[in-house]
Amino acid sequence: MNKKEVIVALDFPDRQTTLDFLDCFPDGEKPFVKIGMELYYSEGASMVREIRRRGHPIFLDLKLHDIPNTVRRTMSVLSRLDVDMVNLHASGGSAMMRAALEGLTRPDGSRPLLIAVTQLTSTDARTLKEELLIDAPMDYTVLWYAENAARCGLDGVVCSPLEAAAVKRRCGGTFLTVTPGIRFADGDTGDQKRVMTPEKAAQAGCDCIVVGRPVTQAKNPVEAYRRCVREFLNG
Ligand code: C5P
Protein backbone atom coordinates (compact mmCIF):
# COMPACT_ATOMS: atom_id res chain seq x y z
CA MET A 1 0.00 0.00 0.00
CA ASN A 2 1.20 3.52 -0.74
CA LYS A 3 1.49 5.69 2.33
CA LYS A 4 -1.20 8.09 1.09
CA GLU A 5 -4.37 6.60 -0.37
CA VAL A 6 -7.82 7.76 -1.36
CA ILE A 7 -10.19 4.88 -0.53
CA VAL A 8 -13.60 4.90 -2.20
CA ALA A 9 -16.43 3.56 0.01
CA LEU A 10 -18.51 1.13 -2.05
CA ASP A 11 -21.69 1.74 -0.07
CA PHE A 12 -23.92 -0.08 -2.53
CA PRO A 13 -26.67 -2.61 -1.86
CA ASP A 14 -25.76 -5.23 -4.44
CA ARG A 15 -23.30 -6.62 -6.96
CA GLN A 16 -24.76 -5.02 -10.07
CA THR A 17 -24.84 -1.47 -8.71
CA THR A 18 -21.27 -1.93 -7.49
CA LEU A 19 -19.98 -3.24 -10.80
CA ASP A 20 -21.83 -0.50 -12.73
CA PHE A 21 -19.95 2.03 -10.60
CA LEU A 22 -16.56 0.34 -11.01
CA ASP A 23 -17.13 0.06 -14.77
CA CYS A 24 -17.08 3.89 -14.97
CA PHE A 25 -13.31 3.73 -14.50
CA PRO A 26 -11.01 3.04 -17.44
CA ASP A 27 -9.13 -0.26 -17.49
CA GLY A 28 -5.85 1.06 -16.13
CA GLU A 29 -7.35 2.97 -13.20
CA LYS A 30 -8.12 0.85 -10.13
CA PRO A 31 -9.08 2.90 -7.07
CA PHE A 32 -8.49 1.48 -3.59
CA VAL A 33 -12.01 0.56 -2.42
CA LYS A 34 -13.74 -0.06 0.89
CA ILE A 35 -16.27 -2.90 1.17
CA GLY A 36 -18.45 -2.41 4.22
CA MET A 37 -21.14 -4.41 5.95
CA GLU A 38 -23.92 -3.49 3.51
CA LEU A 39 -22.25 -4.93 0.43
CA TYR A 40 -20.54 -7.80 2.25
CA TYR A 41 -23.70 -9.03 3.95
CA SER A 42 -25.57 -8.68 0.69
CA GLU A 43 -23.15 -10.40 -1.67
CA GLY A 44 -20.60 -12.19 0.53
CA ALA A 45 -17.01 -13.17 -0.03
CA SER A 46 -17.53 -13.80 -3.75
CA MET A 47 -17.99 -10.04 -4.21
CA VAL A 48 -14.66 -9.42 -2.49
CA ARG A 49 -12.94 -11.96 -4.75
CA GLU A 50 -14.52 -10.48 -7.87
CA ILE A 51 -13.41 -6.94 -7.03
CA ARG A 52 -9.95 -8.24 -6.21
CA ARG A 53 -9.77 -10.08 -9.55
CA ARG A 54 -10.54 -6.75 -11.22
CA GLY A 55 -7.35 -5.43 -9.63
CA HIS A 56 -8.60 -3.12 -6.86
CA PRO A 57 -6.82 -2.92 -3.50
CA ILE A 58 -9.46 -3.57 -0.81
CA PHE A 59 -10.19 -2.36 2.72
CA LEU A 60 -12.70 -4.84 4.18
CA ASP A 61 -14.57 -2.76 6.75
CA LEU A 62 -16.40 -5.33 8.88
CA LYS A 63 -15.51 -3.87 12.31
CA LEU A 64 -15.18 -7.13 14.24
CA HIS A 65 -15.98 -7.11 17.97
CA ASP A 66 -16.38 -10.43 19.78
CA ILE A 67 -14.55 -12.74 22.19
CA PRO A 68 -10.87 -13.25 21.32
CA ASN A 69 -11.28 -16.84 20.13
CA THR A 70 -14.08 -15.94 17.71
CA VAL A 71 -12.20 -12.94 16.38
CA ARG A 72 -9.00 -14.99 15.93
CA ARG A 73 -10.86 -17.65 13.93
CA THR A 74 -12.78 -15.11 11.87
CA MET A 75 -9.65 -13.13 11.05
CA SER A 76 -8.06 -16.37 9.91
CA VAL A 77 -10.94 -16.82 7.46
CA LEU A 78 -10.60 -13.20 6.27
CA SER A 79 -6.84 -13.63 5.80
CA ARG A 80 -7.63 -16.07 2.99
CA LEU A 81 -9.39 -13.30 1.09
CA ASP A 82 -6.70 -11.36 -0.67
CA VAL A 83 -7.54 -7.98 0.92
CA ASP A 84 -5.15 -5.23 1.95
CA MET A 85 -6.77 -3.94 5.14
CA VAL A 86 -9.32 -5.15 7.72
CA ASN A 87 -10.56 -3.68 10.98
CA LEU A 88 -12.08 -4.26 14.42
CA HIS A 89 -13.31 -2.21 17.38
CA ALA A 90 -10.56 -1.22 19.82
CA SER A 91 -13.21 -1.38 22.56
CA GLY A 92 -13.01 -5.19 22.26
CA GLY A 93 -9.84 -4.92 24.36
CA SER A 94 -6.19 -5.91 24.01
CA ALA A 95 -6.73 -9.69 24.23
CA MET A 96 -9.12 -9.46 21.30
CA MET A 97 -6.78 -7.24 19.28
CA ARG A 98 -3.82 -9.58 19.83
CA ALA A 99 -5.94 -12.60 18.93
CA ALA A 100 -7.03 -10.80 15.76
CA LEU A 101 -3.43 -10.28 14.71
CA GLU A 102 -2.64 -13.95 15.34
CA GLY A 103 -5.60 -15.09 13.28
CA LEU A 104 -4.86 -12.69 10.46
CA THR A 105 -1.21 -13.73 10.04
CA ARG A 106 -0.88 -16.27 7.23
CA PRO A 107 1.49 -19.27 7.46
CA ASP A 108 4.09 -17.36 5.39
CA GLY A 109 4.02 -14.46 7.91
CA SER A 110 2.20 -12.01 5.62
CA ARG A 111 -1.10 -10.40 6.59
CA PRO A 112 -3.47 -7.57 5.63
CA LEU A 113 -3.08 -4.32 7.59
CA LEU A 114 -5.16 -4.35 10.77
CA ILE A 115 -6.65 -1.10 12.02
CA ALA A 116 -8.94 -0.29 14.92
CA VAL A 117 -12.05 1.85 15.24
CA THR A 118 -11.56 3.99 18.36
CA GLN A 119 -14.90 5.66 19.05
CA LEU A 120 -17.40 5.86 16.22
CA THR A 121 -17.77 9.44 15.03
CA SER A 122 -21.53 9.00 15.54
CA THR A 123 -20.92 8.66 19.29
CA ASP A 124 -21.16 12.05 20.97
CA ALA A 125 -20.04 13.19 24.41
CA ARG A 126 -23.49 12.59 25.93
CA THR A 127 -23.69 8.99 24.61
CA LEU A 128 -20.17 8.31 25.85
CA LYS A 129 -21.01 9.45 29.37
CA GLU A 130 -24.67 8.56 29.80
CA GLU A 131 -25.00 5.38 27.74
CA LEU A 132 -21.52 3.87 27.66
CA LEU A 133 -20.74 5.16 31.19
CA ILE A 134 -17.29 6.38 30.11
CA ASP A 135 -16.43 9.44 32.20
CA ALA A 136 -13.22 10.35 30.36
CA PRO A 137 -13.56 13.04 27.68
CA MET A 138 -13.96 11.94 24.06
CA ASP A 139 -10.49 13.06 22.85
CA TYR A 140 -8.82 11.31 25.79
CA THR A 141 -10.78 8.11 25.08
CA VAL A 142 -9.90 8.14 21.38
CA LEU A 143 -6.19 8.62 22.08
CA TRP A 144 -6.19 6.00 24.82
CA TYR A 145 -7.84 3.44 22.51
CA ALA A 146 -5.39 4.33 19.72
CA GLU A 147 -2.43 3.88 22.04
CA ASN A 148 -3.80 0.55 23.20
CA ALA A 149 -4.15 -0.58 19.57
CA ALA A 150 -0.56 0.51 18.86
CA ARG A 151 0.72 -1.37 21.92
CA CYS A 152 -1.03 -4.52 20.64
CA GLY A 153 0.85 -4.21 17.35
CA LEU A 154 -1.98 -2.96 15.15
CA ASP A 155 -1.11 -0.81 12.15
CA GLY A 156 -3.38 2.17 12.76
CA VAL A 157 -6.84 3.48 13.54
CA VAL A 158 -9.96 4.77 11.86
CA CYS A 159 -10.53 8.24 13.25
CA SER A 160 -11.93 11.64 12.42
CA PRO A 161 -9.57 13.82 10.36
CA LEU A 162 -9.75 16.25 13.29
CA GLU A 163 -8.08 13.65 15.51
CA ALA A 164 -5.38 12.49 13.06
CA ALA A 165 -2.62 14.86 14.17
CA ALA A 166 -3.06 14.01 17.85
CA VAL A 167 -3.06 10.26 17.08
CA LYS A 168 0.18 10.69 15.13
CA ARG A 169 1.77 12.61 18.00
CA ARG A 170 0.76 9.95 20.52
CA CYS A 171 1.32 6.76 18.51
CA GLY A 172 4.11 7.73 16.09
CA GLY A 173 4.37 8.80 12.48
CA THR A 174 4.16 5.30 11.00
CA PHE A 175 0.89 4.48 12.81
CA LEU A 176 -1.79 4.83 10.11
CA THR A 177 -4.70 7.23 10.34
CA VAL A 178 -7.62 6.26 8.11
CA THR A 179 -10.22 9.00 8.06
CA PRO A 180 -13.79 9.26 6.73
CA GLY A 181 -15.77 12.52 6.87
CA ILE A 182 -14.19 14.01 3.74
CA ARG A 183 -16.02 16.60 1.67
CA PHE A 184 -15.07 18.95 -1.18
CA ALA A 185 -15.02 22.63 -0.24
CA ASP A 186 -17.98 23.25 -2.58
CA GLY A 187 -19.87 20.00 -1.78
CA ASP A 188 -22.78 18.84 0.43
CA THR A 189 -21.83 17.60 3.89
CA GLY A 190 -24.81 15.17 4.00
CA ASP A 191 -25.09 13.51 7.43
CA GLN A 192 -21.38 13.93 8.25
CA LYS A 193 -21.00 16.60 10.91
CA ARG A 194 -17.27 17.06 11.35
CA VAL A 195 -15.83 17.20 7.85
CA MET A 196 -12.58 18.19 6.15
CA THR A 197 -11.51 18.74 2.55
CA PRO A 198 -8.99 16.30 1.01
CA GLU A 199 -6.37 19.05 1.03
CA LYS A 200 -6.87 19.91 4.72
CA ALA A 201 -6.95 16.19 5.59
CA ALA A 202 -3.51 15.78 4.03
CA GLN A 203 -2.22 18.74 6.02
CA ALA A 204 -3.76 17.28 9.19
CA GLY A 205 -1.68 14.10 8.85
CA CYS A 206 -4.30 11.68 7.46
CA ASP A 207 -2.63 8.77 5.66
CA CYS A 208 -5.74 7.38 3.99
CA ILE A 209 -8.99 9.19 3.39
CA VAL A 210 -12.24 7.27 2.95
CA VAL A 211 -14.58 9.01 0.54
CA GLY A 212 -18.08 7.79 -0.23
CA ARG A 213 -20.86 10.00 -1.55
CA PRO A 214 -18.69 12.87 -2.88
CA VAL A 215 -17.42 10.29 -5.42
CA THR A 216 -20.18 7.65 -5.70
CA GLN A 217 -23.03 10.18 -6.04
CA ALA A 218 -21.13 12.63 -8.27
CA LYS A 219 -22.42 13.32 -11.78
CA ASN A 220 -19.00 12.22 -12.99
CA PRO A 221 -17.55 9.80 -10.40
CA VAL A 222 -14.24 9.38 -12.22
CA GLU A 223 -13.63 13.13 -12.31
CA ALA A 224 -14.66 13.45 -8.66
CA TYR A 225 -12.26 10.64 -7.70
CA ARG A 226 -9.41 12.22 -9.64
CA ARG A 227 -10.10 15.59 -8.06
CA CYS A 228 -10.00 13.99 -4.63
CA VAL A 229 -6.66 12.28 -5.36
CA ARG A 230 -5.23 15.51 -6.74
CA GLU A 231 -6.30 17.61 -3.78
CA PHE A 232 -5.16 14.98 -1.25
CA LEU A 233 -1.75 14.32 -2.80
CA ASN A 234 -1.06 18.03 -3.34
CA GLY A 235 -2.34 19.02 0.12
O1 C5P B 1 -20.45 8.98 1.98
P1 C5P B 1 -19.38 9.28 2.98
O2 C5P B 1 -18.15 9.95 2.40
O3 C5P B 1 -19.90 9.99 4.20
O4 C5P B 1 -18.90 7.82 3.43
C1 C5P B 1 -17.97 7.61 4.47
C2 C5P B 1 -17.74 6.15 4.67
O5 C5P B 1 -16.96 6.00 5.85
C3 C5P B 1 -19.00 5.33 4.90
O6 C5P B 1 -18.75 4.01 4.36
C4 C5P B 1 -19.13 5.27 6.40
O7 C5P B 1 -19.78 4.11 6.85
C5 C5P B 1 -17.66 5.23 6.82
N1 C5P B 1 -17.40 5.67 8.18
C6 C5P B 1 -17.74 6.95 8.63
N2 C5P B 1 -17.45 7.31 9.92
C7 C5P B 1 -16.85 6.45 10.74
C8 C5P B 1 -16.48 5.19 10.29
C9 C5P B 1 -16.78 4.83 8.98
O8 C5P B 1 -18.27 7.75 7.88
N3 C5P B 1 -16.55 6.84 11.97
PDB file of C-alpha atoms and ligand atoms in Angstrom, residues 9-11 34 36 61 63 117 119-122 158-160 179-183 189 191-192 210-214 216, ligand 1:
ATOM      1  CA  ALA A   9     -16.433   3.556   0.011  1.00  0.00           C
ATOM      2  CA  LEU A  10     -18.511   1.125  -2.055  1.00  0.00           C
ATOM      3  CA  ASP A  11     -21.692   1.745  -0.072  1.00  0.00           C
ATOM      4  CA  LYS A  34     -13.742  -0.062   0.886  1.00  0.00           C
ATOM      5  CA  GLY A  36     -18.453  -2.409   4.224  1.00  0.00           C
ATOM      6  CA  ASP A  61     -14.570  -2.756   6.747  1.00  0.00           C
ATOM      7  CA  LYS A  63     -15.509  -3.866  12.312  1.00  0.00           C
ATOM      8  CA  VAL A 117     -12.050   1.846  15.244  1.00  0.00           C
ATOM      9  CA  GLN A 119     -14.899   5.659  19.053  1.00  0.00           C
ATOM     10  CA  LEU A 120     -17.403   5.860  16.219  1.00  0.00           C
ATOM     11  CA  THR A 121     -17.770   9.442  15.031  1.00  0.00           C
ATOM     12  CA  SER A 122     -21.534   9.000  15.540  1.00  0.00           C
ATOM     13  CA  VAL A 158      -9.959   4.772  11.859  1.00  0.00           C
ATOM     14  CA  CYS A 159     -10.533   8.239  13.250  1.00  0.00           C
ATOM     15  CA  SER A 160     -11.934  11.641  12.419  1.00  0.00           C
ATOM     16  CA  THR A 179     -10.223   9.002   8.057  1.00  0.00           C
ATOM     17  CA  PRO A 180     -13.785   9.262   6.727  1.00  0.00           C
ATOM     18  CA  GLY A 181     -15.769  12.524   6.874  1.00  0.00           C
ATOM     19  CA  ILE A 182     -14.188  14.006   3.737  1.00  0.00           C
ATOM     20  CA  ARG A 183     -16.020  16.602   1.667  1.00  0.00           C
ATOM     21  CA  THR A 189     -21.827  17.598   3.890  1.00  0.00           C
ATOM     22  CA  ASP A 191     -25.092  13.511   7.429  1.00  0.00           C
ATOM     23  CA  GLN A 192     -21.381  13.932   8.253  1.00  0.00           C
ATOM     24  CA  VAL A 210     -12.239   7.268   2.951  1.00  0.00           C
ATOM     25  CA  VAL A 211     -14.580   9.010   0.545  1.00  0.00           C
ATOM     26  CA  GLY A 212     -18.081   7.792  -0.226  1.00  0.00           C
ATOM     27  CA  ARG A 213     -20.859   9.995  -1.551  1.00  0.00           C
ATOM     28  CA  PRO A 214     -18.691  12.870  -2.883  1.00  0.00           C
ATOM     29  CA  THR A 216     -20.180   7.655  -5.696  1.00  0.00           C
TER      30      THR A 216
HETATM   31  O1  C5P B   1     -20.446   8.976   1.977  1.00  0.00           O
HETATM   32  P1  C5P B   1     -19.380   9.283   2.983  1.00  0.00           P
HETATM   33  O2  C5P B   1     -18.151   9.948   2.405  1.00  0.00           O
HETATM   34  O3  C5P B   1     -19.903   9.993   4.202  1.00  0.00           O
HETATM   35  O4  C5P B   1     -18.900   7.824   3.435  1.00  0.00           O
HETATM   36  C1  C5P B   1     -17.972   7.612   4.468  1.00  0.00           C
HETATM   37  C2  C5P B   1     -17.742   6.151   4.670  1.00  0.00           C
HETATM   38  O5  C5P B   1     -16.956   6.001   5.850  1.00  0.00           O
HETATM   39  C3  C5P B   1     -18.998   5.330   4.903  1.00  0.00           C
HETATM   40  O6  C5P B   1     -18.746   4.008   4.365  1.00  0.00           O
HETATM   41  C4  C5P B   1     -19.127   5.270   6.396  1.00  0.00           C
HETATM   42  O7  C5P B   1     -19.782   4.114   6.848  1.00  0.00           O
HETATM   43  C5  C5P B   1     -17.663   5.225   6.816  1.00  0.00           C
HETATM   44  N1  C5P B   1     -17.396   5.675   8.179  1.00  0.00           N
HETATM   45  C6  C5P B   1     -17.738   6.945   8.631  1.00  0.00           C
HETATM   46  N2  C5P B   1     -17.448   7.313   9.917  1.00  0.00           N
HETATM   47  C7  C5P B   1     -16.847   6.454  10.742  1.00  0.00           C
HETATM   48  C8  C5P B   1     -16.476   5.194  10.286  1.00  0.00           C
HETATM   49  C9  C5P B   1     -16.775   4.832   8.980  1.00  0.00           C
HETATM   50  O8  C5P B   1     -18.267   7.751   7.881  1.00  0.00           O
HETATM   51  N3  C5P B   1     -16.546   6.839  11.972  1.00  0.00           N
END
